[in-house]
Amino acid sequence: MVRQPLTPEQIAAGQRLGTALRAARGGRSLVEVALAAGISPETLRKIETGRLPAPAFGTVVCLSQALDIPLADLADVWLAGTLMSRAS
């Protein structure tokens, strides 16, 4: 199966998600949060910097739990640009 390239909207959503996760991490180290979520620090670094704009759902769920952020809040971050473009 060939994966379709991400759209510009999906890439922007991933960047918003990464920014939100980095902000939620606050003073906690990247390594600490990554290990609490069960992912590698490099994976978290890629998500936070937008180099991995579409992380797996399970990864987002684990980060949500590790950072004590409701999953719905992360979904709202992801959808923010989509909802605005639909309203235009």
PDB file of C-alpha atoms in Angstrom:
ATOM      1  CA  MET A   1       0.000   0.000   0.000  1.00  0.00           C
ATOM      2  CA  VAL A   2       1.344   3.409  -0.973  1.00  0.00           C
ATOM      3  CA  ARG A   3       0.768   6.227   1.482  1.00  0.00           C
ATOM      4  CA  GLN A   4      -0.475   9.457  -0.029  1.00  0.00           C
ATOM      5  CA  PRO A   5       1.672  12.545   0.585  1.00  0.00           C
ATOM      6  CA  LEU A   6       0.446  14.794   3.349  1.00  0.00           C
ATOM      7  CA  THR A   7      -1.480  17.873   2.319  1.00  0.00           C
ATOM      8  CA  PRO A   8      -0.282  21.340   3.348  1.00  0.00           C
ATOM      9  CA  GLU A   9      -3.187  21.435   5.826  1.00  0.00           C
ATOM     10  CA  GLN A  10      -2.048  18.167   7.426  1.00  0.00           C
ATOM     11  CA  ILE A  11       1.512  19.437   7.685  1.00  0.00           C
ATOM     12  CA  ALA A  12       0.282  22.659   9.332  1.00  0.00           C
ATOM     13  CA  ALA A  13      -1.859  20.606  11.728  1.00  0.00           C
ATOM     14  CA  GLY A  14       1.186  18.562  12.700  1.00  0.00           C
ATOM     15  CA  GLN A  15       3.156  21.728  13.353  1.00  0.00           C
ATOM     16  CA  ARG A  16       0.360  23.053  15.591  1.00  0.00           C
ATOM     17  CA  LEU A  17       0.289  19.735  17.440  1.00  0.00           C
ATOM     18  CA  GLY A  18       4.059  19.804  17.954  1.00  0.00           C
ATOM     19  CA  THR A  19       3.923  23.366  19.263  1.00  0.00           C
ATOM     20  CA  ALA A  20       1.116  22.470  21.681  1.00  0.00           C
ATOM     21  CA  LEU A  21       2.980  19.417  22.964  1.00  0.00           C
ATOM     22  CA  ARG A  22       6.180  21.377  23.457  1.00  0.00           C
ATOM     23  CA  ALA A  23       4.258  24.048  25.403  1.00  0.00           C
ATOM     24  CA  ALA A  24       2.507  21.398  27.519  1.00  0.00           C
ATOM     25  CA  ARG A  25       5.836  19.789  28.345  1.00  0.00           C
ATOM     26  CA  GLY A  26       6.837  23.035  30.041  1.00  0.00           C
ATOM     27  CA  GLY A  27       9.828  22.492  32.298  1.00  0.00           C
ATOM     28  CA  ARG A  28       9.838  18.714  31.946  1.00  0.00           C
ATOM     29  CA  SER A  29      12.675  17.326  29.886  1.00  0.00           C
ATOM     30  CA  LEU A  30      12.030  15.877  26.471  1.00  0.00           C
ATOM     31  CA  VAL A  31      13.546  12.570  27.601  1.00  0.00           C
ATOM     32  CA  GLU A  32      11.326  12.393  30.691  1.00  0.00           C
ATOM     33  CA  VAL A  33       8.132  12.946  28.702  1.00  0.00           C
ATOM     34  CA  ALA A  34       9.157  10.603  25.901  1.00  0.00           C
ATOM     35  CA  LEU A  35       9.921   7.784  28.313  1.00  0.00           C
ATOM     36  CA  ALA A  36       6.657   8.390  30.208  1.00  0.00           C
ATOM     37  CA  ALA A  37       4.813   8.114  26.879  1.00  0.00           C
ATOM     38  CA  GLY A  38       6.724   5.002  25.836  1.00  0.00           C
ATOM     39  CA  ILE A  39       8.305   6.585  22.773  1.00  0.00           C
ATOM     40  CA  SER A  40      11.858   7.491  21.910  1.00  0.00           C
ATOM     41  CA  PRO A  41      13.126  10.991  22.647  1.00  0.00           C
ATOM     42  CA  GLU A  42      13.962  11.358  18.949  1.00  0.00           C
ATOM     43  CA  THR A  43      10.342  10.621  18.016  1.00  0.00           C
ATOM     44  CA  LEU A  44       9.104  13.286  20.422  1.00  0.00           C
ATOM     45  CA  ARG A  45      11.713  15.716  19.094  1.00  0.00           C
ATOM     46  CA  LYS A  46      10.489  15.094  15.532  1.00  0.00           C
ATOM     47  CA  ILE A  47       6.856  15.612  16.557  1.00  0.00           C
ATOM     48  CA  GLU A  48       7.621  18.822  18.436  1.00  0.00           C
ATOM     49  CA  THR A  49       9.640  20.284  15.562  1.00  0.00           C
ATOM     50  CA  GLY A  50       7.104  19.318  12.886  1.00  0.00           C
ATOM     51  CA  ARG A  51       9.415  16.815  11.179  1.00  0.00           C
ATOM     52  CA  LEU A  52       6.872  14.098  12.021  1.00  0.00           C
ATOM     53  CA  PRO A  53       3.626  15.938  11.269  1.00  0.00           C
ATOM     54  CA  ALA A  54       1.312  12.921  11.402  1.00  0.00           C
ATOM     55  CA  PRO A  55       2.239  10.778  14.401  1.00  0.00           C
ATOM     56  CA  ALA A  56       0.386   7.527  14.973  1.00  0.00           C
ATOM     57  CA  PHE A  57      -2.838   7.778  16.961  1.00  0.00           C
ATOM     58  CA  GLY A  58      -1.431   5.570  19.716  1.00  0.00           C
ATOM     59  CA  THR A  59       1.545   7.887  20.064  1.00  0.00           C
ATOM     60  CA  VAL A  60      -0.731  10.900  20.482  1.00  0.00           C
ATOM     61  CA  VAL A  61      -2.820   9.009  23.060  1.00  0.00           C
ATOM     62  CA  CYS A  62       0.301   8.117  25.068  1.00  0.00           C
ATOM     63  CA  LEU A  63       1.580  11.703  24.913  1.00  0.00           C
ATOM     64  CA  SER A  64      -1.836  12.939  26.016  1.00  0.00           C
ATOM     65  CA  GLN A  65      -1.636  10.718  29.073  1.00  0.00           C
ATOM     66  CA  ALA A  66       2.013  11.513  29.852  1.00  0.00           C
ATOM     67  CA  LEU A  67       1.323  15.252  29.686  1.00  0.00           C
ATOM     68  CA  ASP A  68      -2.101  15.016  31.354  1.00  0.00           C
ATOM     69  CA  ILE A  69      -3.796  16.720  28.416  1.00  0.00           C
ATOM     70  CA  PRO A  70      -7.276  15.587  27.387  1.00  0.00           C
ATOM     71  CA  LEU A  71      -7.104  13.884  24.003  1.00  0.00           C
ATOM     72  CA  ALA A  72      -9.979  16.095  22.856  1.00  0.00           C
ATOM     73  CA  ASP A  73      -7.792  19.164  23.439  1.00  0.00           C
ATOM     74  CA  LEU A  74      -5.101  17.754  21.148  1.00  0.00           C
ATOM     75  CA  ALA A  75      -7.750  16.932  18.561  1.00  0.00           C
ATOM     76  CA  ASP A  76      -8.942  20.551  18.733  1.00  0.00           C
ATOM     77  CA  VAL A  77      -5.368  21.743  18.084  1.00  0.00           C
ATOM     78  CA  TRP A  78      -5.116  19.411  15.083  1.00  0.00           C
ATOM     79  CA  LEU A  79      -8.476  20.499  13.673  1.00  0.00           C
ATOM     80  CA  ALA A  80      -8.102  24.247  14.305  1.00  0.00           C
ATOM     81  CA  GLY A  81      -6.916  25.117  10.799  1.00  0.00           C
ATOM     82  CA  THR A  82      -9.358  22.709   9.178  1.00  0.00           C
ATOM     83  CA  LEU A  83     -12.325  24.265  10.939  1.00  0.00           C
ATOM     84  CA  MET A  84     -11.198  27.790  10.040  1.00  0.00           C
ATOM     85  CA  SER A  85     -10.724  26.940   6.356  1.00  0.00           C
ATOM     86  CA  ARG A  86     -14.162  25.316   6.212  1.00  0.00           C
ATOM     87  CA  ALA A  87     -15.737  28.468   7.679  1.00  0.00           C
ATOM     88  CA  SER A  88     -14.148  30.694   5.002  1.00  0.00           C
TER      89      SER A  88
END
